[in-house]
Amino acid sequence: MQPSALLRLTPRQRRGSPRPVTVADPAPRAPVPPAADPAVLHQLVVEHGDAVYRLALSVVRDRGLAEDIAQETMMKAWLALPSLRDQGSLRSWVLRIANNTAISTLRARRAIAVDPRDLPEAEAPVERSVEARVQSDAVVGEFVAALDTLDELSRSIVVLREVEGLTYDEIAAVLNVPLPTVKTRLLRARRRLSTTLKEWA
Amino acid sequence: MKLRHPSKAVLRDWLTGEIEPDTTGTVERHLDTCARCAATLEALEPAPETPSGPDSSLGSALAIVLAPPGDLAQRLEEGVTARLSSRQMMEVVADLFGAGLETTRLLLIEGDDDDDS
């Protein structure tokens, strides 16, 4: 089995490396509010940072890029938060920004990359400390390989449902797709991924 | 021409991945809007063997392979702050020269390149 892309990903620590190509920016073009409260940013990051990162990683499959997208998402959310009328939908709103940013980034990359092999890929083995604690490389590798066979929309759907615990309706709203899409892609993703999970027991 | 509903055999192949790549797009476009075929698909597929949700084995496995760095929160805060500082500085320069923000950004980036060369 080919080593999977996700398994070979590590956090990018290339300070100063180029930022992803410009992405769609739902944040207002108005000047940065001088009174933006750092405590609000802290709360946003602590409460939603991990979920945003996981969603971004499920789309772009590159840890460095996922972190860039998470950062961009947090900045947009922080600046635009005062305009959010329904604070109850904060999580869905932040995840929607993250998904839009990730999709825009991926499209921009694809527009530049003529060769599909130039698309975001892994650079080095995944953090062994995390992986080794749980299962052997082969078992985890099989699971990640199955995850890689899914398209990015299906990966987003299964992550939002199985990790973040969103309802079908919430997922449809976050990803801006019809409900049947959520149901059918989830069905297929569960089927493919669950077959590799038997070895995890 | 109205799109016909895929047969159960085709839906089953789509589920298992044993379907021609050319057909995949057609089936998925149909499934995106056809609640009837979505229901057919659910009837084809027995209840998942593993529970669903964050506490399920599937949720746990996904959380492991997508695990964020331990210091992600701190890195995000620092990154956002740095980005905004840079943006605010550009706004001051843009205001001084009466140029747009994007124009200023491009000029500053171009200036950096000239320095490097």
mmCIF file of C-alpha atoms in Angstrom:
data_model
loop_
_atom_site.group_PDB
_atom_site.id
_atom_site.type_symbol
_atom_site.label_atom_id
_atom_site.label_comp_id
_atom_site.label_asym_id
_atom_site.label_seq_id
_atom_site.Cartn_x
_atom_site.Cartn_y
_atom_site.Cartn_z
ATOM 1 C CA MET A 1 0.000 0.000 0.000
ATOM 2 C CA GLN A 2 1.272 3.415 -0.853
ATOM 3 C CA PRO A 3 2.106 5.559 2.156
ATOM 4 C CA SER A 4 -0.703 7.959 2.579
ATOM 5 C CA ALA A 5 -0.396 11.663 2.195
ATOM 6 C CA LEU A 6 -1.902 12.507 5.557
ATOM 7 C CA LEU A 7 0.443 10.236 7.434
ATOM 8 C CA ARG A 8 3.459 11.971 6.082
ATOM 9 C CA LEU A 9 2.328 15.385 7.088
ATOM 10 C CA THR A 10 3.955 17.374 9.844
ATOM 11 C CA PRO A 11 3.445 20.861 11.129
ATOM 12 C CA ARG A 12 5.227 23.290 8.901
ATOM 13 C CA GLN A 13 7.826 25.181 10.760
ATOM 14 C CA ARG A 14 9.070 27.212 7.859
ATOM 15 C CA ARG A 15 8.867 30.654 9.253
ATOM 16 C CA GLY A 16 8.954 33.134 6.473
ATOM 17 C CA SER A 17 7.763 30.656 3.870
ATOM 18 C CA PRO A 18 5.277 32.045 1.382
ATOM 19 C CA ARG A 19 1.723 32.453 2.494
ATOM 20 C CA PRO A 20 -0.942 30.646 0.553
ATOM 21 C CA VAL A 21 -2.163 32.423 -2.506
ATOM 22 C CA THR A 22 -4.742 35.092 -1.821
ATOM 23 C CA VAL A 23 -8.056 33.633 -0.769
ATOM 24 C CA ALA A 24 -11.559 34.961 -0.753
ATOM 25 C CA ASP A 25 -11.905 37.296 2.168
ATOM 26 C CA PRO A 26 -15.305 37.585 3.779
ATOM 27 C CA ALA A 27 -13.873 39.935 6.387
ATOM 28 C CA PRO A 28 -14.837 43.533 5.929
ATOM 29 C CA ARG A 29 -12.459 45.736 3.974
ATOM 30 C CA ALA A 30 -12.930 48.417 6.589
ATOM 31 C CA PRO A 31 -9.902 49.381 8.640
ATOM 32 C CA VAL A 32 -8.934 47.107 11.467
ATOM 33 C CA PRO A 33 -10.989 48.045 14.507
ATOM 34 C CA PRO A 34 -8.544 49.592 16.934
ATOM 35 C CA ALA A 35 -10.539 48.288 19.851
ATOM 36 C CA ALA A 36 -10.450 44.624 18.751
ATOM 37 C CA ASP A 37 -10.338 42.816 22.039
ATOM 38 C CA PRO A 38 -7.449 40.342 22.426
ATOM 39 C CA ALA A 39 -9.527 38.448 24.964
ATOM 40 C CA VAL A 40 -12.126 37.765 22.267
ATOM 41 C CA LEU A 41 -9.429 36.454 19.933
ATOM 42 C CA HIS A 42 -8.118 34.235 22.727
ATOM 43 C CA GLN A 43 -11.574 32.814 23.342
ATOM 44 C CA LEU A 44 -12.162 32.227 19.635
ATOM 45 C CA VAL A 45 -8.871 30.411 19.262
ATOM 46 C CA VAL A 46 -9.281 28.290 22.364
ATOM 47 C CA GLU A 47 -12.878 27.299 21.640
ATOM 48 C CA HIS A 48 -12.723 26.830 17.878
ATOM 49 C CA GLY A 49 -9.064 26.632 16.848
ATOM 50 C CA ASP A 50 -8.788 22.847 16.913
ATOM 51 C CA ALA A 51 -12.030 22.276 14.998
ATOM 52 C CA VAL A 52 -11.052 24.844 12.382
ATOM 53 C CA TYR A 53 -7.644 23.216 11.981
ATOM 54 C CA ARG A 54 -9.120 19.718 11.616
ATOM 55 C CA LEU A 55 -11.606 20.886 9.017
ATOM 56 C CA ALA A 56 -8.901 22.729 7.075
ATOM 57 C CA LEU A 57 -6.605 19.698 7.226
ATOM 58 C CA SER A 58 -9.367 17.420 5.987
ATOM 59 C CA VAL A 59 -9.712 19.649 2.929
ATOM 60 C CA VAL A 60 -6.117 20.528 2.036
ATOM 61 C CA ARG A 61 -4.230 17.541 3.535
ATOM 62 C CA ASP A 62 -1.235 19.652 4.433
ATOM 63 C CA ARG A 63 -0.554 20.559 8.047
ATOM 64 C CA GLY A 64 1.328 23.763 7.321
ATOM 65 C CA LEU A 65 -1.357 24.970 4.971
ATOM 66 C CA ALA A 66 -4.068 23.959 7.434
ATOM 67 C CA GLU A 67 -2.434 26.106 10.095
ATOM 68 C CA ASP A 68 -2.233 29.058 7.705
ATOM 69 C CA ILE A 69 -5.925 28.628 6.916
ATOM 70 C CA ALA A 70 -6.775 28.390 10.614
ATOM 71 C CA GLN A 71 -4.881 31.614 11.228
ATOM 72 C CA GLU A 72 -6.635 33.390 8.372
ATOM 73 C CA THR A 73 -9.981 32.089 9.576
ATOM 74 C CA MET A 74 -9.404 33.346 13.094
ATOM 75 C CA MET A 75 -8.411 36.768 11.841
ATOM 76 C CA LYS A 76 -11.498 37.046 9.642
ATOM 77 C CA ALA A 77 -13.769 35.804 12.419
ATOM 78 C CA TRP A 78 -12.269 38.135 14.991
ATOM 79 C CA LEU A 79 -12.662 41.184 12.751
ATOM 80 C CA ALA A 80 -16.146 40.296 11.566
ATOM 81 C CA LEU A 81 -17.497 39.076 14.896
ATOM 82 C CA PRO A 82 -19.218 42.383 15.765
ATOM 83 C CA SER A 83 -21.365 41.968 12.641
ATOM 84 C CA LEU A 84 -22.544 38.485 13.671
ATOM 85 C CA ARG A 85 -26.117 38.896 14.830
ATOM 86 C CA ASP A 86 -26.817 35.402 16.104
ATOM 87 C CA GLN A 87 -24.057 34.491 18.537
ATOM 88 C CA GLY A 88 -25.705 31.096 18.989
ATOM 89 C CA SER A 89 -24.481 30.082 15.564
ATOM 90 C CA LEU A 90 -20.894 31.112 16.266
ATOM 91 C CA ARG A 91 -19.402 27.646 15.788
ATOM 92 C CA SER A 92 -21.126 27.055 12.446
ATOM 93 C CA TRP A 93 -20.190 30.563 11.328
ATOM 94 C CA VAL A 94 -16.506 30.081 12.149
ATOM 95 C CA LEU A 95 -16.444 26.665 10.478
ATOM 96 C CA ARG A 96 -18.097 28.127 7.371
ATOM 97 C CA ILE A 97 -15.365 30.760 7.135
ATOM 98 C CA ALA A 98 -12.761 28.013 7.571
ATOM 99 C CA ASN A 99 -14.278 25.864 4.848
ATOM 100 C CA ASN A 100 -14.559 28.760 2.398
ATOM 101 C CA THR A 101 -10.974 29.771 3.097
ATOM 102 C CA ALA A 102 -9.734 26.203 2.677
ATOM 103 C CA ILE A 103 -11.615 25.699 -0.592
ATOM 104 C CA SER A 104 -10.348 29.006 -1.986
ATOM 105 C CA THR A 105 -6.806 28.104 -1.019
ATOM 106 C CA LEU A 106 -7.081 24.699 -2.619
ATOM 107 C CA ARG A 107 -8.525 26.137 -5.823
ATOM 108 C CA ALA A 108 -5.780 28.730 -6.027
ATOM 109 C CA ARG A 109 -3.178 26.028 -5.560
ATOM 110 C CA ARG A 110 -4.757 23.865 -8.196
ATOM 111 C CA ALA A 111 -4.893 26.748 -10.634
ATOM 112 C CA ILE A 112 -1.147 27.169 -10.258
ATOM 113 C CA ALA A 113 -0.137 23.539 -10.018
ATOM 114 C CA VAL A 114 -0.180 22.036 -13.488
ATOM 115 C CA ASP A 115 1.069 18.709 -12.246
ATOM 116 C CA PRO A 116 -1.251 17.130 -9.654
ATOM 117 C CA ARG A 117 1.827 15.941 -7.820
ATOM 118 C CA ASP A 118 2.613 19.578 -7.105
ATOM 119 C CA LEU A 119 -0.490 19.884 -4.962
ATOM 120 C CA PRO A 120 -0.091 20.092 -1.196
ATOM 121 C CA GLU A 121 1.589 16.941 -0.103
ATOM 122 C CA ALA A 122 3.311 15.485 2.870
ATOM 123 C CA GLU A 123 6.834 16.393 3.716
ATOM 124 C CA ALA A 124 7.926 14.071 6.475
ATOM 125 C CA PRO A 125 6.512 11.341 8.719
ATOM 126 C CA VAL A 126 3.638 12.242 10.972
ATOM 127 C CA GLU A 127 4.379 12.896 14.611
ATOM 128 C CA ARG A 128 5.349 9.505 15.898
ATOM 129 C CA SER A 129 4.512 10.353 19.476
ATOM 130 C CA VAL A 130 0.840 10.668 18.643
ATOM 131 C CA GLU A 131 0.655 7.797 16.283
ATOM 132 C CA ALA A 132 2.713 5.314 18.235
ATOM 133 C CA ARG A 133 0.609 5.761 21.317
ATOM 134 C CA VAL A 134 -2.379 4.316 19.623
ATOM 135 C CA GLN A 135 -1.687 1.812 16.932
ATOM 136 C CA SER A 136 0.941 0.445 14.648
ATOM 137 C CA ASP A 137 1.931 2.307 11.515
ATOM 138 C CA ALA A 138 0.311 -0.230 9.269
ATOM 139 C CA VAL A 139 -3.090 -0.052 10.918
ATOM 140 C CA VAL A 140 -3.141 3.723 11.050
ATOM 141 C CA GLY A 141 -1.753 3.872 7.544
ATOM 142 C CA GLU A 142 -4.591 1.760 6.230
ATOM 143 C CA PHE A 143 -7.124 4.067 7.847
ATOM 144 C CA VAL A 144 -5.501 7.205 6.483
ATOM 145 C CA ALA A 145 -5.194 5.629 3.051
ATOM 146 C CA ALA A 146 -8.939 4.995 3.120
ATOM 147 C CA LEU A 147 -9.479 8.607 4.157
ATOM 148 C CA ASP A 148 -7.357 9.744 1.238
ATOM 149 C CA THR A 149 -9.523 7.838 -1.228
ATOM 150 C CA LEU A 150 -12.393 10.168 -0.347
ATOM 151 C CA ASP A 151 -12.837 13.537 -2.021
ATOM 152 C CA GLU A 152 -12.368 16.655 0.117
ATOM 153 C CA LEU A 153 -16.091 17.266 0.477
ATOM 154 C CA SER A 154 -16.648 13.767 1.855
ATOM 155 C CA ARG A 155 -13.723 14.166 4.227
ATOM 156 C CA SER A 156 -15.134 17.455 5.500
ATOM 157 C CA ILE A 157 -18.542 15.917 6.006
ATOM 158 C CA VAL A 158 -17.304 12.904 7.933
ATOM 159 C CA VAL A 159 -15.050 15.059 10.122
ATOM 160 C CA LEU A 160 -17.809 17.548 10.929
ATOM 161 C CA ARG A 161 -20.159 14.714 11.825
ATOM 162 C CA GLU A 162 -17.909 12.204 13.574
ATOM 163 C CA VAL A 163 -15.405 14.498 15.264
ATOM 164 C CA GLU A 164 -17.220 17.783 15.745
ATOM 165 C CA GLY A 165 -20.640 16.229 16.267
ATOM 166 C CA LEU A 166 -22.579 18.579 13.985
ATOM 167 C CA THR A 167 -26.073 17.634 12.835
ATOM 168 C CA TYR A 168 -26.804 16.931 9.179
ATOM 169 C CA ASP A 169 -28.506 20.310 8.843
ATOM 170 C CA GLU A 170 -25.567 22.126 10.424
ATOM 171 C CA ILE A 171 -23.135 20.353 8.105
ATOM 172 C CA ALA A 172 -25.222 21.267 5.059
ATOM 173 C CA ALA A 173 -25.214 24.909 6.175
ATOM 174 C CA VAL A 174 -21.489 25.023 6.974
ATOM 175 C CA LEU A 175 -20.463 23.447 3.676
ATOM 176 C CA ASN A 176 -23.279 25.033 1.656
ATOM 177 C CA VAL A 177 -24.383 21.730 0.134
ATOM 178 C CA PRO A 178 -27.808 20.052 -0.088
ATOM 179 C CA LEU A 179 -28.913 17.655 2.638
ATOM 180 C CA PRO A 180 -28.906 14.571 0.359
ATOM 181 C CA THR A 181 -25.250 15.273 -0.373
ATOM 182 C CA VAL A 182 -24.438 15.201 3.330
ATOM 183 C CA LYS A 183 -26.315 11.955 3.869
ATOM 184 C CA THR A 184 -24.976 10.053 0.890
ATOM 185 C CA ARG A 185 -21.359 11.157 1.218
ATOM 186 C CA LEU A 186 -21.422 10.358 4.918
ATOM 187 C CA LEU A 187 -22.836 6.926 4.253
ATOM 188 C CA ARG A 188 -20.087 6.131 1.819
ATOM 189 C CA ALA A 189 -17.329 7.643 3.991
ATOM 190 C CA ARG A 190 -18.436 5.646 7.034
ATOM 191 C CA ARG A 191 -18.532 2.484 5.014
ATOM 192 C CA ARG A 192 -15.042 2.900 3.608
ATOM 193 C CA LEU A 193 -13.441 4.049 6.841
ATOM 194 C CA SER A 194 -15.183 1.574 9.128
ATOM 195 C CA THR A 195 -13.791 -1.409 7.258
ATOM 196 C CA THR A 196 -10.296 -0.355 8.317
ATOM 197 C CA LEU A 197 -11.344 0.305 11.900
ATOM 198 C CA LYS A 198 -11.769 -3.341 12.813
ATOM 199 C CA GLU A 199 -8.015 -3.539 13.272
ATOM 200 C CA TRP A 200 -8.111 -0.678 15.772
ATOM 201 C CA ALA A 201 -10.173 -2.540 18.324
ATOM 202 C CA MET B 1 -32.957 15.536 -20.901
ATOM 203 C CA LYS B 2 -34.025 14.497 -17.462
ATOM 204 C CA LEU B 3 -31.425 12.544 -15.528
ATOM 205 C CA ARG B 4 -32.509 8.993 -14.838
ATOM 206 C CA HIS B 5 -32.193 7.486 -11.386
ATOM 207 C CA PRO B 6 -29.120 5.269 -11.124
ATOM 208 C CA SER B 7 -29.820 1.569 -10.660
ATOM 209 C CA LYS B 8 -29.243 -0.097 -7.311
ATOM 210 C CA ALA B 9 -26.231 -1.834 -8.781
ATOM 211 C CA VAL B 10 -24.682 1.489 -9.757
ATOM 212 C CA LEU B 11 -25.447 2.975 -6.331
ATOM 213 C CA ARG B 12 -23.862 -0.038 -4.674
ATOM 214 C CA ASP B 13 -20.766 0.342 -6.842
ATOM 215 C CA TRP B 14 -20.564 4.022 -5.908
ATOM 216 C CA LEU B 15 -20.674 3.102 -2.225
ATOM 217 C CA THR B 16 -17.873 0.591 -2.541
ATOM 218 C CA GLY B 17 -15.812 2.660 -4.933
ATOM 219 C CA GLU B 18 -16.041 0.055 -7.673
ATOM 220 C CA ILE B 19 -17.315 2.507 -10.202
ATOM 221 C CA GLU B 20 -15.843 4.043 -13.329
ATOM 222 C CA PRO B 21 -14.413 7.511 -12.646
ATOM 223 C CA ASP B 22 -16.465 8.924 -15.524
ATOM 224 C CA THR B 23 -19.660 7.668 -13.931
ATOM 225 C CA THR B 24 -18.828 8.898 -10.436
ATOM 226 C CA GLY B 25 -19.488 12.549 -11.227
ATOM 227 C CA THR B 26 -22.823 11.802 -12.865
ATOM 228 C CA VAL B 27 -23.989 9.702 -9.932
ATOM 229 C CA GLU B 28 -22.851 12.276 -7.385
ATOM 230 C CA ARG B 29 -24.532 15.153 -9.170
ATOM 231 C CA HIS B 30 -27.745 13.152 -9.150
ATOM 232 C CA LEU B 31 -27.398 12.195 -5.488
ATOM 233 C CA ASP B 32 -26.825 15.837 -4.557
ATOM 234 C CA THR B 33 -30.430 16.653 -5.313
ATOM 235 C CA CYS B 34 -32.356 13.384 -5.312
ATOM 236 C CA ALA B 35 -33.773 12.523 -1.913
ATOM 237 C CA ARG B 36 -35.313 9.363 -3.355
ATOM 238 C CA CYS B 37 -31.947 7.927 -4.393
ATOM 239 C CA ALA B 38 -30.437 9.019 -1.078
ATOM 240 C CA ALA B 39 -33.111 6.941 0.633
ATOM 241 C CA THR B 40 -32.437 4.010 -1.690
ATOM 242 C CA LEU B 41 -28.786 4.230 -0.805
ATOM 243 C CA GLU B 42 -29.565 4.192 2.919
ATOM 244 C CA ALA B 43 -31.721 1.128 2.432
ATOM 245 C CA LEU B 44 -28.876 -0.580 0.587
ATOM 246 C CA GLU B 45 -26.415 0.090 3.326
ATOM 247 C CA PRO B 46 -27.036 -1.670 6.636
ATOM 248 C CA ALA B 47 -26.621 0.284 9.855
ATOM 249 C CA PRO B 48 -22.965 1.070 10.460
ATOM 250 C CA GLU B 49 -21.122 -1.432 12.579
ATOM 251 C CA THR B 50 -19.501 1.327 14.587
ATOM 252 C CA PRO B 51 -21.420 3.969 16.522
ATOM 253 C CA SER B 52 -21.463 7.502 15.212
ATOM 254 C CA GLY B 53 -20.231 10.704 16.804
ATOM 255 C CA PRO B 54 -17.200 12.110 18.585
ATOM 256 C CA ASP B 55 -17.091 9.270 21.118
ATOM 257 C CA SER B 56 -17.198 6.557 18.483
ATOM 258 C CA SER B 57 -14.159 4.664 17.311
ATOM 259 C CA LEU B 58 -14.454 6.372 13.931
ATOM 260 C CA GLY B 59 -14.560 9.803 15.563
ATOM 261 C CA SER B 60 -11.581 8.922 17.758
ATOM 262 C CA ALA B 61 -9.565 7.619 14.808
ATOM 263 C CA LEU B 62 -10.241 10.762 12.803
ATOM 264 C CA ALA B 63 -9.331 12.966 15.762
ATOM 265 C CA ILE B 64 -6.002 11.148 16.043
ATOM 266 C CA VAL B 65 -4.935 11.421 12.425
ATOM 267 C CA LEU B 66 -6.088 15.044 12.209
ATOM 268 C CA ALA B 67 -4.679 16.041 15.599
ATOM 269 C CA PRO B 68 -3.596 19.689 15.749
ATOM 270 C CA PRO B 69 -0.235 20.706 17.220
ATOM 271 C CA GLY B 70 -0.308 21.006 21.006
ATOM 272 C CA ASP B 71 0.522 24.697 20.943
ATOM 273 C CA LEU B 72 -1.883 25.575 18.134
ATOM 274 C CA ALA B 73 -3.868 28.135 20.149
ATOM 275 C CA GLN B 74 -0.781 30.136 21.035
ATOM 276 C CA ARG B 75 0.529 29.998 17.468
ATOM 277 C CA LEU B 76 -2.787 31.165 16.065
ATOM 278 C CA GLU B 77 -2.994 34.081 18.462
ATOM 279 C CA GLU B 78 0.556 35.172 17.674
ATOM 280 C CA GLY B 79 0.015 34.753 13.934
ATOM 281 C CA VAL B 80 -3.197 36.764 13.870
ATOM 282 C CA THR B 81 -1.661 39.534 15.931
ATOM 283 C CA ALA B 82 1.347 39.719 13.614
ATOM 284 C CA ARG B 83 -0.870 39.813 10.517
ATOM 285 C CA LEU B 84 -2.969 42.611 11.912
ATOM 286 C CA SER B 85 0.060 44.663 12.927
ATOM 287 C CA SER B 86 1.342 44.382 9.383
ATOM 288 C CA ARG B 87 -2.048 45.343 7.977
ATOM 289 C CA GLN B 88 -2.382 48.345 10.280
ATOM 290 C CA MET B 89 1.072 49.549 9.270
ATOM 291 C CA MET B 90 0.084 49.335 5.614
ATOM 292 C CA GLU B 91 -3.067 51.308 6.333
ATOM 293 C CA VAL B 92 -1.008 54.127 7.827
ATOM 294 C CA VAL B 93 1.270 54.167 4.755
ATOM 295 C CA ALA B 94 -1.717 53.969 2.416
ATOM 296 C CA ASP B 95 -3.316 56.901 4.207
ATOM 297 C CA LEU B 96 -0.131 58.975 3.915
ATOM 298 C CA PHE B 97 0.137 58.451 0.162
ATOM 299 C CA GLY B 98 -3.563 58.387 -0.519
ATOM 300 C CA ALA B 99 -3.269 54.957 -2.116
ATOM 301 C CA GLY B 100 -5.494 51.957 -1.733
ATOM 302 C CA LEU B 101 -4.601 49.197 0.706
ATOM 303 C CA GLU B 102 -3.997 46.613 -1.990
ATOM 304 C CA THR B 103 -1.910 49.039 -4.055
ATOM 305 C CA THR B 104 0.214 49.798 -1.016
ATOM 306 C CA ARG B 105 0.670 46.124 -0.300
ATOM 307 C CA LEU B 106 1.830 45.460 -3.842
ATOM 308 C CA LEU B 107 4.185 48.437 -3.766
ATOM 309 C CA LEU B 108 5.697 47.331 -0.477
ATOM 310 C CA ILE B 109 6.147 43.766 -1.688
ATOM 311 C CA GLU B 110 7.674 45.003 -4.933
ATOM 312 C CA GLY B 111 10.012 47.230 -2.964
ATOM 313 C CA ASP B 112 11.160 44.275 -0.899
ATOM 314 C CA ASP B 113 11.951 42.349 -4.063
ATOM 315 C CA ASP B 114 14.006 45.227 -5.394
ATOM 316 C CA ASP B 115 15.992 45.313 -2.189
ATOM 317 C CA ASP B 116 16.690 41.633 -2.456
ATOM 318 C CA SER B 117 17.878 41.735 -6.025
#
